[in-house]
Tab-separated table of C-alpha atoms in Angstrom:
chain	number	residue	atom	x	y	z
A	1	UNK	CA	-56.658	-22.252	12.822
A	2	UNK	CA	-54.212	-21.564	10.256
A	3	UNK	CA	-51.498	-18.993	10.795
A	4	UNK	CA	-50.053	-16.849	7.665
A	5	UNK	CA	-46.750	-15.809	7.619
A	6	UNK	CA	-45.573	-13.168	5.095
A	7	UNK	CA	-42.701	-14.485	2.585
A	8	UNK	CA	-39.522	-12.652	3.178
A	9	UNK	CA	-38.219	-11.168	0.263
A	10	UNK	CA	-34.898	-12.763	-1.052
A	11	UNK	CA	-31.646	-10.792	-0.835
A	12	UNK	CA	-30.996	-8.977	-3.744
A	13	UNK	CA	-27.461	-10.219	-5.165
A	14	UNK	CA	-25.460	-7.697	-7.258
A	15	UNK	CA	-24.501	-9.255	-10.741
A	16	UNK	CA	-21.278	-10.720	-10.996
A	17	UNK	CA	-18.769	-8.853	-13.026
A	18	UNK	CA	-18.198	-10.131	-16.202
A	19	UNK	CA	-14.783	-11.960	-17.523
A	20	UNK	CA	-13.960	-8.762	-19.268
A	21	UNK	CA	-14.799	-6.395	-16.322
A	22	UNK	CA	-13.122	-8.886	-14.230
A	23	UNK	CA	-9.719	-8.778	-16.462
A	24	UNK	CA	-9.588	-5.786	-17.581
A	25	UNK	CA	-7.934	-3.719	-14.395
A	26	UNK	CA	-5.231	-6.383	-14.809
A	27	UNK	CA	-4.702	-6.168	-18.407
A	28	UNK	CA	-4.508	-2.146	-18.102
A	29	UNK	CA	-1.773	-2.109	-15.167
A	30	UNK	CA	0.282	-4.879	-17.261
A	31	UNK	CA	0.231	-2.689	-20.769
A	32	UNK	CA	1.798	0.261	-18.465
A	33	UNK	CA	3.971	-1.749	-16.894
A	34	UNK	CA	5.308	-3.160	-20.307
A	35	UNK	CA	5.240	0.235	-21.661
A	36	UNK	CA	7.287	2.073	-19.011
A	37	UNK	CA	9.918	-0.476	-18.154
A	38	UNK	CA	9.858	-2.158	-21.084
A	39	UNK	CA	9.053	-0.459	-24.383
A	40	UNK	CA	9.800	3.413	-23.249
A	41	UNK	CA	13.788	2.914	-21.987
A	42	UNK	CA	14.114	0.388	-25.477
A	43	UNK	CA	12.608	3.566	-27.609
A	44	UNK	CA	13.853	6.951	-26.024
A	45	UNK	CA	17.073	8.265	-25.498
A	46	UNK	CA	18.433	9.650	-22.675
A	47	UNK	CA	17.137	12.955	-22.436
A	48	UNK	CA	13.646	12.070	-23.154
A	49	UNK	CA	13.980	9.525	-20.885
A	50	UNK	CA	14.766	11.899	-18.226
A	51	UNK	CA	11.702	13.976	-18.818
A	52	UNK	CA	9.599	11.054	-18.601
A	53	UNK	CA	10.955	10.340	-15.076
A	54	UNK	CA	9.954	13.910	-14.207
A	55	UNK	CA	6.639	13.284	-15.755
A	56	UNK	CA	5.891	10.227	-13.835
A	57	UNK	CA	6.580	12.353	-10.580
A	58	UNK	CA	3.815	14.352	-11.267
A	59	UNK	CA	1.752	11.178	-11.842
A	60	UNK	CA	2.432	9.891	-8.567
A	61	UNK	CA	1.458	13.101	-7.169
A	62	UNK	CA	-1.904	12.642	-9.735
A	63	UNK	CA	-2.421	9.093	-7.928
A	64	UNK	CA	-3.110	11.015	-4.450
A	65	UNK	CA	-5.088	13.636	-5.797
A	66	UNK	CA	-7.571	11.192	-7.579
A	67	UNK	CA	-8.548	9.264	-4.103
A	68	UNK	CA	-8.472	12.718	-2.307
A	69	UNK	CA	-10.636	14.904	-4.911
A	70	UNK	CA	-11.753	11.894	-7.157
A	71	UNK	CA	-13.050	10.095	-4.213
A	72	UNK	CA	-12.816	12.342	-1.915
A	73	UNK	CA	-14.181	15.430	-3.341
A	74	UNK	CA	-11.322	17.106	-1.198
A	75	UNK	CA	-9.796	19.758	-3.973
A	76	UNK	CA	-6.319	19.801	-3.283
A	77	UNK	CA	-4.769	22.960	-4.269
A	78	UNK	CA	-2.080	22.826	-2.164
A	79	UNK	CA	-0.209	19.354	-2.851
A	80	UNK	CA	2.851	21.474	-3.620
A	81	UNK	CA	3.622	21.997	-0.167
A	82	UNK	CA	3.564	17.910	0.405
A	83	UNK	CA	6.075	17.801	-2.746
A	84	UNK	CA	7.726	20.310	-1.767
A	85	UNK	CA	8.407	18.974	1.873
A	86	UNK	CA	9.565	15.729	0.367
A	87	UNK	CA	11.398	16.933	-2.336
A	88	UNK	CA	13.635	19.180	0.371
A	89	UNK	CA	13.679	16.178	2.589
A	90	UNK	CA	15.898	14.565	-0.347
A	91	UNK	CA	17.724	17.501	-0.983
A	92	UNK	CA	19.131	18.373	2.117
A	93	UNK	CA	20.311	14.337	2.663
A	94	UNK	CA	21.785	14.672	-1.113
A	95	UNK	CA	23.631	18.006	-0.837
A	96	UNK	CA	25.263	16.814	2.217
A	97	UNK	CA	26.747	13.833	1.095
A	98	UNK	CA	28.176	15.873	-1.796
A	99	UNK	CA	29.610	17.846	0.306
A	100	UNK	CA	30.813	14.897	2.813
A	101	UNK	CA	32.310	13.146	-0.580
A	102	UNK	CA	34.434	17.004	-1.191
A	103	UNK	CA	35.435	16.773	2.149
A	104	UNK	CA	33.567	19.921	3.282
A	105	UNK	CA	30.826	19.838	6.284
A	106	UNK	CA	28.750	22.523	4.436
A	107	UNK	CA	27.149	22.643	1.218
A	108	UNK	CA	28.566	24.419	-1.335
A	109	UNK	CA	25.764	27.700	-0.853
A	110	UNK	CA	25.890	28.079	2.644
A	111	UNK	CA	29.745	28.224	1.748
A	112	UNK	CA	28.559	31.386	-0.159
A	113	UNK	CA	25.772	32.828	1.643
A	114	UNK	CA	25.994	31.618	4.974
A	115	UNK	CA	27.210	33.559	8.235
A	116	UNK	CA	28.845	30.692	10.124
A	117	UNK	CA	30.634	27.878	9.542
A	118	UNK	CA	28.461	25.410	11.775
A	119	UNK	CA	25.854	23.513	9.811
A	120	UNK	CA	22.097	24.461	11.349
A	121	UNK	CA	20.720	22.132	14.102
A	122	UNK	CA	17.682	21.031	11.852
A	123	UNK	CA	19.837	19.986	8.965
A	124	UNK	CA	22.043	17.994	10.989
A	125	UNK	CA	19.434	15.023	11.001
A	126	UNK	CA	19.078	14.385	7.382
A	127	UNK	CA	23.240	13.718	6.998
A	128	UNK	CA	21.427	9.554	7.996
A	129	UNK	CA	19.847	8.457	5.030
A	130	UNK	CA	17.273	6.316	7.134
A	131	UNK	CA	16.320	9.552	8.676
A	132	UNK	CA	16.073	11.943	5.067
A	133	UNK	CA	14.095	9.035	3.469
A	134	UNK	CA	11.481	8.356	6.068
A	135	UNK	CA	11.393	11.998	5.976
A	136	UNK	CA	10.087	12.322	2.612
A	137	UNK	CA	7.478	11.056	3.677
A	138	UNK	CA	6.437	11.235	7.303
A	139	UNK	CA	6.976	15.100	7.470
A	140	UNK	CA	4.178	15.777	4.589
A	141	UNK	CA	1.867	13.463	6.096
A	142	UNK	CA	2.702	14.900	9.657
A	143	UNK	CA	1.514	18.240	8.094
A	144	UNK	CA	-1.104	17.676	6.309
A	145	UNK	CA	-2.499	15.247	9.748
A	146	UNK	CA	-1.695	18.558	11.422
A	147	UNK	CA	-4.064	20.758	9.461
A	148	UNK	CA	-6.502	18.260	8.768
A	149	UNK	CA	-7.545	18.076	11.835
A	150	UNK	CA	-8.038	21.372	12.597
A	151	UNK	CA	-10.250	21.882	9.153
A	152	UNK	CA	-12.395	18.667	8.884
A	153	UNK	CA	-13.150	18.988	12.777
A	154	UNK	CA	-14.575	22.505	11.923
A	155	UNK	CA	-16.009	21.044	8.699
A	156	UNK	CA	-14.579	23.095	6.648
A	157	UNK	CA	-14.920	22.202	2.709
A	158	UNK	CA	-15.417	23.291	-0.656
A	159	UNK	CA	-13.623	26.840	-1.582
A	160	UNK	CA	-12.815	27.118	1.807
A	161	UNK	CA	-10.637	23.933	2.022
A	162	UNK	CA	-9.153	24.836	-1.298
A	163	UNK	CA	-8.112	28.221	-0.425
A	164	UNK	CA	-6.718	27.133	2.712
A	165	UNK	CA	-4.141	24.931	0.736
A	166	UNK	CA	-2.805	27.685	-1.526
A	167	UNK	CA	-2.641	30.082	1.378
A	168	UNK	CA	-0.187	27.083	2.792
A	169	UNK	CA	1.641	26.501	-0.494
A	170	UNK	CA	1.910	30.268	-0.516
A	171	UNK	CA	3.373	30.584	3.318
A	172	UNK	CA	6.180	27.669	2.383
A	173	UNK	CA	7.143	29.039	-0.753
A	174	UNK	CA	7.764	32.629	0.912
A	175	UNK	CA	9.383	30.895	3.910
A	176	UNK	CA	11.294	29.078	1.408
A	177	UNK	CA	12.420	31.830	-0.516
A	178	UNK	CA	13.303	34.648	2.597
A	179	UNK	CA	15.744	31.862	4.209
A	180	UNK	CA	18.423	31.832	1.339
A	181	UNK	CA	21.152	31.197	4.107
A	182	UNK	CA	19.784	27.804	4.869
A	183	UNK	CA	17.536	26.830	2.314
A	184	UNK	CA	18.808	28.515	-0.563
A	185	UNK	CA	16.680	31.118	-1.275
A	186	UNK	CA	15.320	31.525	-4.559
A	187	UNK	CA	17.286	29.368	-6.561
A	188	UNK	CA	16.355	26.415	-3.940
A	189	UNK	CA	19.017	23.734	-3.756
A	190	UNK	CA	20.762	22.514	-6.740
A	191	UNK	CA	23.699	21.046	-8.312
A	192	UNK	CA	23.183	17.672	-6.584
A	193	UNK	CA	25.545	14.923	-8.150
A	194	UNK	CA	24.866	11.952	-5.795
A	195	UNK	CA	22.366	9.642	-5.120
A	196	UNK	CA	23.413	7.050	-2.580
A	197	UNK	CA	26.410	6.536	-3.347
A	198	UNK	CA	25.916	6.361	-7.468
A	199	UNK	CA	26.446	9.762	-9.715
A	200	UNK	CA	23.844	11.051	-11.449
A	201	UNK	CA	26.055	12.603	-14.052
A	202	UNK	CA	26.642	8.727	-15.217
A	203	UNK	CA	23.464	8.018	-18.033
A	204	UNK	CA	22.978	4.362	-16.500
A	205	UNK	CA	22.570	5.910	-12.956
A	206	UNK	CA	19.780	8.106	-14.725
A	207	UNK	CA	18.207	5.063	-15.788
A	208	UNK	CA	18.261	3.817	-12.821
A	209	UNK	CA	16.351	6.552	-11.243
A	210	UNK	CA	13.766	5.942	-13.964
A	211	UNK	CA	12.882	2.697	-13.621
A	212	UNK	CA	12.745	3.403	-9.750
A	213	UNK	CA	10.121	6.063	-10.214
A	214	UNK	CA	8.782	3.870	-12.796
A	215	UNK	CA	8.304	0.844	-10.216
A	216	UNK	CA	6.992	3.446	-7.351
A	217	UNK	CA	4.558	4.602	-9.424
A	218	UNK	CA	3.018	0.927	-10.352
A	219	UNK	CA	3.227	0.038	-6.925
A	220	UNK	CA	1.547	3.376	-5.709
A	221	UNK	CA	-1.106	2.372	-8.616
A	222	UNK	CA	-2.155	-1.220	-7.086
A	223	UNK	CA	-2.298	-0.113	-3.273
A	224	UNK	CA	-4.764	2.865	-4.869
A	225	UNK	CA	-7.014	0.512	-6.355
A	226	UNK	CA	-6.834	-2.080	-3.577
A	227	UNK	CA	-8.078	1.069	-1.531
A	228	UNK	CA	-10.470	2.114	-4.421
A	229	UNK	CA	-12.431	-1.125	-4.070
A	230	UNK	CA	-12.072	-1.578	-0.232
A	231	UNK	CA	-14.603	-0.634	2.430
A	232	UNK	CA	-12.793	2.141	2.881
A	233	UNK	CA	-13.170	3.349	-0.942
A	234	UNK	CA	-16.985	2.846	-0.366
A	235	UNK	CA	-17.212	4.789	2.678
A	236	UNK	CA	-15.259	7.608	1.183
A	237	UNK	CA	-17.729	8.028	-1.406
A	238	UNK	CA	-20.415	7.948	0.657
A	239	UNK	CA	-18.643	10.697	2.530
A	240	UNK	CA	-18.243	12.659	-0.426
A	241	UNK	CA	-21.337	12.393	-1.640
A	242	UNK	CA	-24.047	13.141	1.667
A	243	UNK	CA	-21.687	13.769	4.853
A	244	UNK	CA	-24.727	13.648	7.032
A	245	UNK	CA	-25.839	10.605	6.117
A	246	UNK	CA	-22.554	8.820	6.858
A	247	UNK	CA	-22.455	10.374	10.007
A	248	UNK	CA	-26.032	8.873	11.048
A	249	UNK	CA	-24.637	5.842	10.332
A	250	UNK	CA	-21.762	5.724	13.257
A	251	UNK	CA	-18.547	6.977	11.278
A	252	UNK	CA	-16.920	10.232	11.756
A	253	UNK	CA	-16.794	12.491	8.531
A	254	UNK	CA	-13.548	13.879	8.915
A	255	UNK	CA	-11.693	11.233	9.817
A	256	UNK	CA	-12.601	9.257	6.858
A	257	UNK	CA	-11.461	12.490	4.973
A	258	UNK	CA	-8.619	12.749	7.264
A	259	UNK	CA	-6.921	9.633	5.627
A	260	UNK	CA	-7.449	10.266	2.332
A	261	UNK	CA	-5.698	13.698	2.880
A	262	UNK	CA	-2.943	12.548	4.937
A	263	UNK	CA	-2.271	9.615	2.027
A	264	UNK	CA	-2.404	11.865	-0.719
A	265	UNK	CA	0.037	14.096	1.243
A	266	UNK	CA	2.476	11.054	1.223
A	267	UNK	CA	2.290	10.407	-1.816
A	268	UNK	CA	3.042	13.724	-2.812
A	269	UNK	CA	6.377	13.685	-0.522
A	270	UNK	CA	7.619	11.072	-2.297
A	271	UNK	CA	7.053	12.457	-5.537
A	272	UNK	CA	8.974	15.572	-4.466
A	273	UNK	CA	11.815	13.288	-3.094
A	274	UNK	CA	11.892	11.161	-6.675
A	275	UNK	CA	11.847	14.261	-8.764
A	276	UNK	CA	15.137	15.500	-6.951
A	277	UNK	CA	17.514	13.069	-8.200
A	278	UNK	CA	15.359	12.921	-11.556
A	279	UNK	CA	15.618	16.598	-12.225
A	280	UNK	CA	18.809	17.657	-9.836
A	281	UNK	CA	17.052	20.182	-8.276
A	282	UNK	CA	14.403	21.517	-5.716
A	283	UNK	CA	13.498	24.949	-5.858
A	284	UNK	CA	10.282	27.584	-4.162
A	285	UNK	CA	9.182	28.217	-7.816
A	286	UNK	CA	8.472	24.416	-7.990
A	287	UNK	CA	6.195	24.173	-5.059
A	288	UNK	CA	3.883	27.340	-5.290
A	289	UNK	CA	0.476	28.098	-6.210
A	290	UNK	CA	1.006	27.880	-9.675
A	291	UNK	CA	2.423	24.222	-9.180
A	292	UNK	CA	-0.581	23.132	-6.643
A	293	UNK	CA	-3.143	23.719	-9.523
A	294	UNK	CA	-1.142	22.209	-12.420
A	295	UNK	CA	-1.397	18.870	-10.046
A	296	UNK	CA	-5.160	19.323	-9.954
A	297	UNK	CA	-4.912	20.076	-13.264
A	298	UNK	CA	-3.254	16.967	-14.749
A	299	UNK	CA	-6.006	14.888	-12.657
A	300	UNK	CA	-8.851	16.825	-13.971
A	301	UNK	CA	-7.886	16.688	-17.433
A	302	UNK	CA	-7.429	13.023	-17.770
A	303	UNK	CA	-9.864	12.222	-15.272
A	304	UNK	CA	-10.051	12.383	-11.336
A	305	UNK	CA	-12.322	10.066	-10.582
A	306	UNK	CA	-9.973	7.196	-12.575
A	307	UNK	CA	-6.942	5.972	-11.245
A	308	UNK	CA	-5.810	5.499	-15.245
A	309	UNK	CA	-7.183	8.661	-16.239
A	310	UNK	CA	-5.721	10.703	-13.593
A	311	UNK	CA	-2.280	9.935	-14.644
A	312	UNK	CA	-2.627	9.828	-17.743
A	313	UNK	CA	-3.609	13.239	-17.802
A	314	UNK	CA	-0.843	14.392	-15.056
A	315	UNK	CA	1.886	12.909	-17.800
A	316	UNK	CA	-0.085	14.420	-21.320
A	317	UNK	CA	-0.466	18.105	-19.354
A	318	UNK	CA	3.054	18.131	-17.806
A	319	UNK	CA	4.416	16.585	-21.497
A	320	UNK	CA	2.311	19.723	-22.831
A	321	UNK	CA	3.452	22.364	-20.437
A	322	UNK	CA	6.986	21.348	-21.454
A	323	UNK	CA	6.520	21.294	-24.776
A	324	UNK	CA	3.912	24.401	-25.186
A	325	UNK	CA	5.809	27.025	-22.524
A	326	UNK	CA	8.709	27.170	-24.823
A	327	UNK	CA	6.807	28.287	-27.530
A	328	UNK	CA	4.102	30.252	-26.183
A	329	UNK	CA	5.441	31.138	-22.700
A	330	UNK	CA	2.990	33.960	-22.222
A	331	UNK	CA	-0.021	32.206	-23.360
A	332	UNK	CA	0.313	28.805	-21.538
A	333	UNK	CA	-0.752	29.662	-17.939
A	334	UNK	CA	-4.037	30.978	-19.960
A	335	UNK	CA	-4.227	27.577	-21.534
A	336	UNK	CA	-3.459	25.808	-18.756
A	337	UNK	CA	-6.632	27.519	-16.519
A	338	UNK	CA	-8.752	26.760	-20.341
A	339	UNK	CA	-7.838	23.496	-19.546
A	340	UNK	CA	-9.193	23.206	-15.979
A	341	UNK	CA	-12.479	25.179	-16.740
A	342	UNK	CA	-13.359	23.112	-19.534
A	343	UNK	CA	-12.397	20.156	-17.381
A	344	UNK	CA	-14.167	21.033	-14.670
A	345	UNK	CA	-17.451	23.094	-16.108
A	346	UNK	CA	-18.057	20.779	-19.698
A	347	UNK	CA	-16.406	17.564	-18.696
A	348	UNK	CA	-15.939	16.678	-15.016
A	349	UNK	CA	-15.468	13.180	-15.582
A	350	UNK	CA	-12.108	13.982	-17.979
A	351	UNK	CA	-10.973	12.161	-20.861
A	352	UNK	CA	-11.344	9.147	-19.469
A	353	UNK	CA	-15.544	9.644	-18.990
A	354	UNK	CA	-15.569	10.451	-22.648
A	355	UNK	CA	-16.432	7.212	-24.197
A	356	UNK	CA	-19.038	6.860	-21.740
A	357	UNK	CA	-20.778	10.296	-22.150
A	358	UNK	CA	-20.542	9.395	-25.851
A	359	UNK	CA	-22.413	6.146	-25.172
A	360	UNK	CA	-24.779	7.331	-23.226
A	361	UNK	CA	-25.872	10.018	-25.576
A	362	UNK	CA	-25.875	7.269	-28.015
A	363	UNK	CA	-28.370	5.040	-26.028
A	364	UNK	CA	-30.271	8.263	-25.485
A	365	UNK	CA	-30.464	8.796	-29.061
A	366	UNK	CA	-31.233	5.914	-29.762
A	367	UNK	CA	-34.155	5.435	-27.255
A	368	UNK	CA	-35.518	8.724	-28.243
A	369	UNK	CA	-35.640	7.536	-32.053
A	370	UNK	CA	-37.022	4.125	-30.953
A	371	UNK	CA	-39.964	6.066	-29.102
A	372	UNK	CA	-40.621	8.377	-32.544
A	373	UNK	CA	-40.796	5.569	-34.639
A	374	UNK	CA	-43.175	3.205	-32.390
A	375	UNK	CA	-45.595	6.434	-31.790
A	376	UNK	CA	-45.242	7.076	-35.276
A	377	UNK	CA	-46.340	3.506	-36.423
A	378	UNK	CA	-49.216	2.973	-33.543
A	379	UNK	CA	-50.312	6.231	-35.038
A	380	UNK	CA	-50.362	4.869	-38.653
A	381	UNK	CA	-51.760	1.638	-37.493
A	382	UNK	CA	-55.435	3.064	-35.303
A	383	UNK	CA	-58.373	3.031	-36.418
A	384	UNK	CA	-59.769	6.191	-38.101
A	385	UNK	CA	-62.845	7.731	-37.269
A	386	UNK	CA	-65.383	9.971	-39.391
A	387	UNK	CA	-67.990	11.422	-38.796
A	388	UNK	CA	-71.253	11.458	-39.230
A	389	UNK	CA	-72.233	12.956	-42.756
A	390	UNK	CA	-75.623	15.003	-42.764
């Protein structure tokens, strides 16, 4: 008696990567990191300089909003508040120390709008630097751990999530705005000189600042793609692309959206606290609704579902909005929502899904003519049939 046993199919092994796929993450991140703190502080003056550091900001703010909404498919309208809450976090530490190096205890606008001459409990904190910094970036992530919970636990997504976060950047803004005694009001808080103990006003200090922005914003780039290419990267895409499926297989939805939210949060904080000393000031106007969607914007443009893309685009719409908004300063919010819709509705892959749309409609084309010409000559080629004469 013989016994059969049924062969057991072999594991299917992906195909390696090839040399060039392999190489050519590397090769990207070392071009940028040649062109920004190499090439770029060799070619542009100071001022230009300068704007590039603000630029880069809203890059690092692009690099949270790709694994959020790229991989996430969390839309992030409200990453203002995140930049906002760092960039504050810097400000207050900054403004007091100016004030410290005049000798005053107060900065110089509660001097002229405040109603005491005792500095507010809550500000006290931020006079330690260890304190403002980890700041910067604890306080946006405590936030947006705060209302993440509350929304992915009652699933909450889509429009739903995304109005939620400009209804927040909304609230701060106003908040912002009504306490002018502590927080400066409308004009925010400006006139900042110091940056740990080194002047801003001095050019090589503002170089300085650059290439630390710079840095941050490489180093923000290789922990993204580490987490791109992790586990975790897999399983957020799974998330974002059938919930209920991940959540057959063991893992909790929203607290695999929960991190990506609370990351991209921190990531926005310390943008906000960069673009202080880069810019020399913080201000409600910067942190709004109309600032949330630029961010989106940026990462939409260029691409949210690539790391590259994504800032790329943050640094070509910001360079755009600086550049356009001067001279049409009534049509670029118009342009600026053309940009998003065409993004979003034509192109939702950005820029940097171009070249592959473009091949693919190539091999399409090229398939399609393949199939005309082989029906066309197997046509030609069969044998004809007539028939029968009377």
């Amino acid at each position: 008696m013989t016994t059969t046993t049924t062969p057991v199919p072999a594991a299917v092994t992906p195909p390696s990567p090839s040399p060039l796929q392999r190489f050519r993450a590397p090769a990207a991140f070392l071009l940028g990191a040649v062109l920004l703190l190499g090439v770029a502080p060799a070619v542009l003056p100071d001022f230009r300089l300068n704007l590039l550091a603000k630029y880069l900001c809203y890059a690092i703010v692009a690099v949270g909003v790709s694994l959020a909404w790229g991989r996430g498919g969390l839309m992030v309208l409200g990453q203002g508040v995140f930049f906002g809450l760092g960039g504050y976090a810097m400000a207050m530490h900054l403004k007091l120390t100016d004030a410290a190096a005049t000798g005053e205890t107060l900065p110089d606008f509660m001097q002229l709008y405040g109603t005491g001459d005792t500095l507010p409990w809550w500000w006290k904190p931020f006079a330690d630097p260890a304190f403002a910094l980890a700041m910067t970036v604890l306080l946006p992530m405590a936030v947006a751990a705060l209302l993440g919970f509350f929304v992915f636990r009652r699933r909450v997504k889509g429009a739903y999530f995304a109005i939620l976060s400009q209804a927040l950047a909304a609230a701060l803004s106003i908040w912002l705005i009504g306490q002018q005694a502590t927080t400066g009001g409308t004009n925010g808080l400006t006139d900042i000189h110091g940056f740990f103990g080194y002047s801003l006003d001095d050019p090589v200090n503002q170089r300085m600042v650059y290439f630390i922005i710079a840095a941050v914003l490489l180093l923000l780039m290789i922990g993204a793609r580490q987490l791109f290419v992790s586990r975790y990267g897999e399983l957020l895409i799974a998330t974002r692309d059938s919930e209920e499926r991940v959540r057959f297989l063991g893992y909790n939805p929203a607290n695999v959206k929960l991190v990506a939210y609370v990351l991209a949060a921190g990531m926005a904080g310390l943008a906000g606290a960069l673009f202080v000393p880069a810019v020399g000031i913080i201000s409600p106007a910067l942190i709004g609704i109309v600032p949330s969607i630029g961010f989106v914007i940026g990462a939409a443009v260029g691409g949210r579902a690539s790391l590259a893309g994504a800032v790329l685009g943050a640094i070509a719409v910001a360079w755009a909005q600086s550049t356009l908004s001067d001279a049409f300063p009534a049509a670029w919010t118009y342009l600026q929502g053309l940009l998003f819709v065409l993004a979003v509705g034509f192109l939702p892959g950005g820029l940097a899904s171009l070249a592959l749309v473009l091949r693919r409609r190539r091999k399409a084309t090229a398939t399609a003519t393949a199939t005309v010409t082989a029906t066309a000559a197997a046509t030609a080629t069969a044998p004809r049939t007539t028939g029968d004469t009377a």
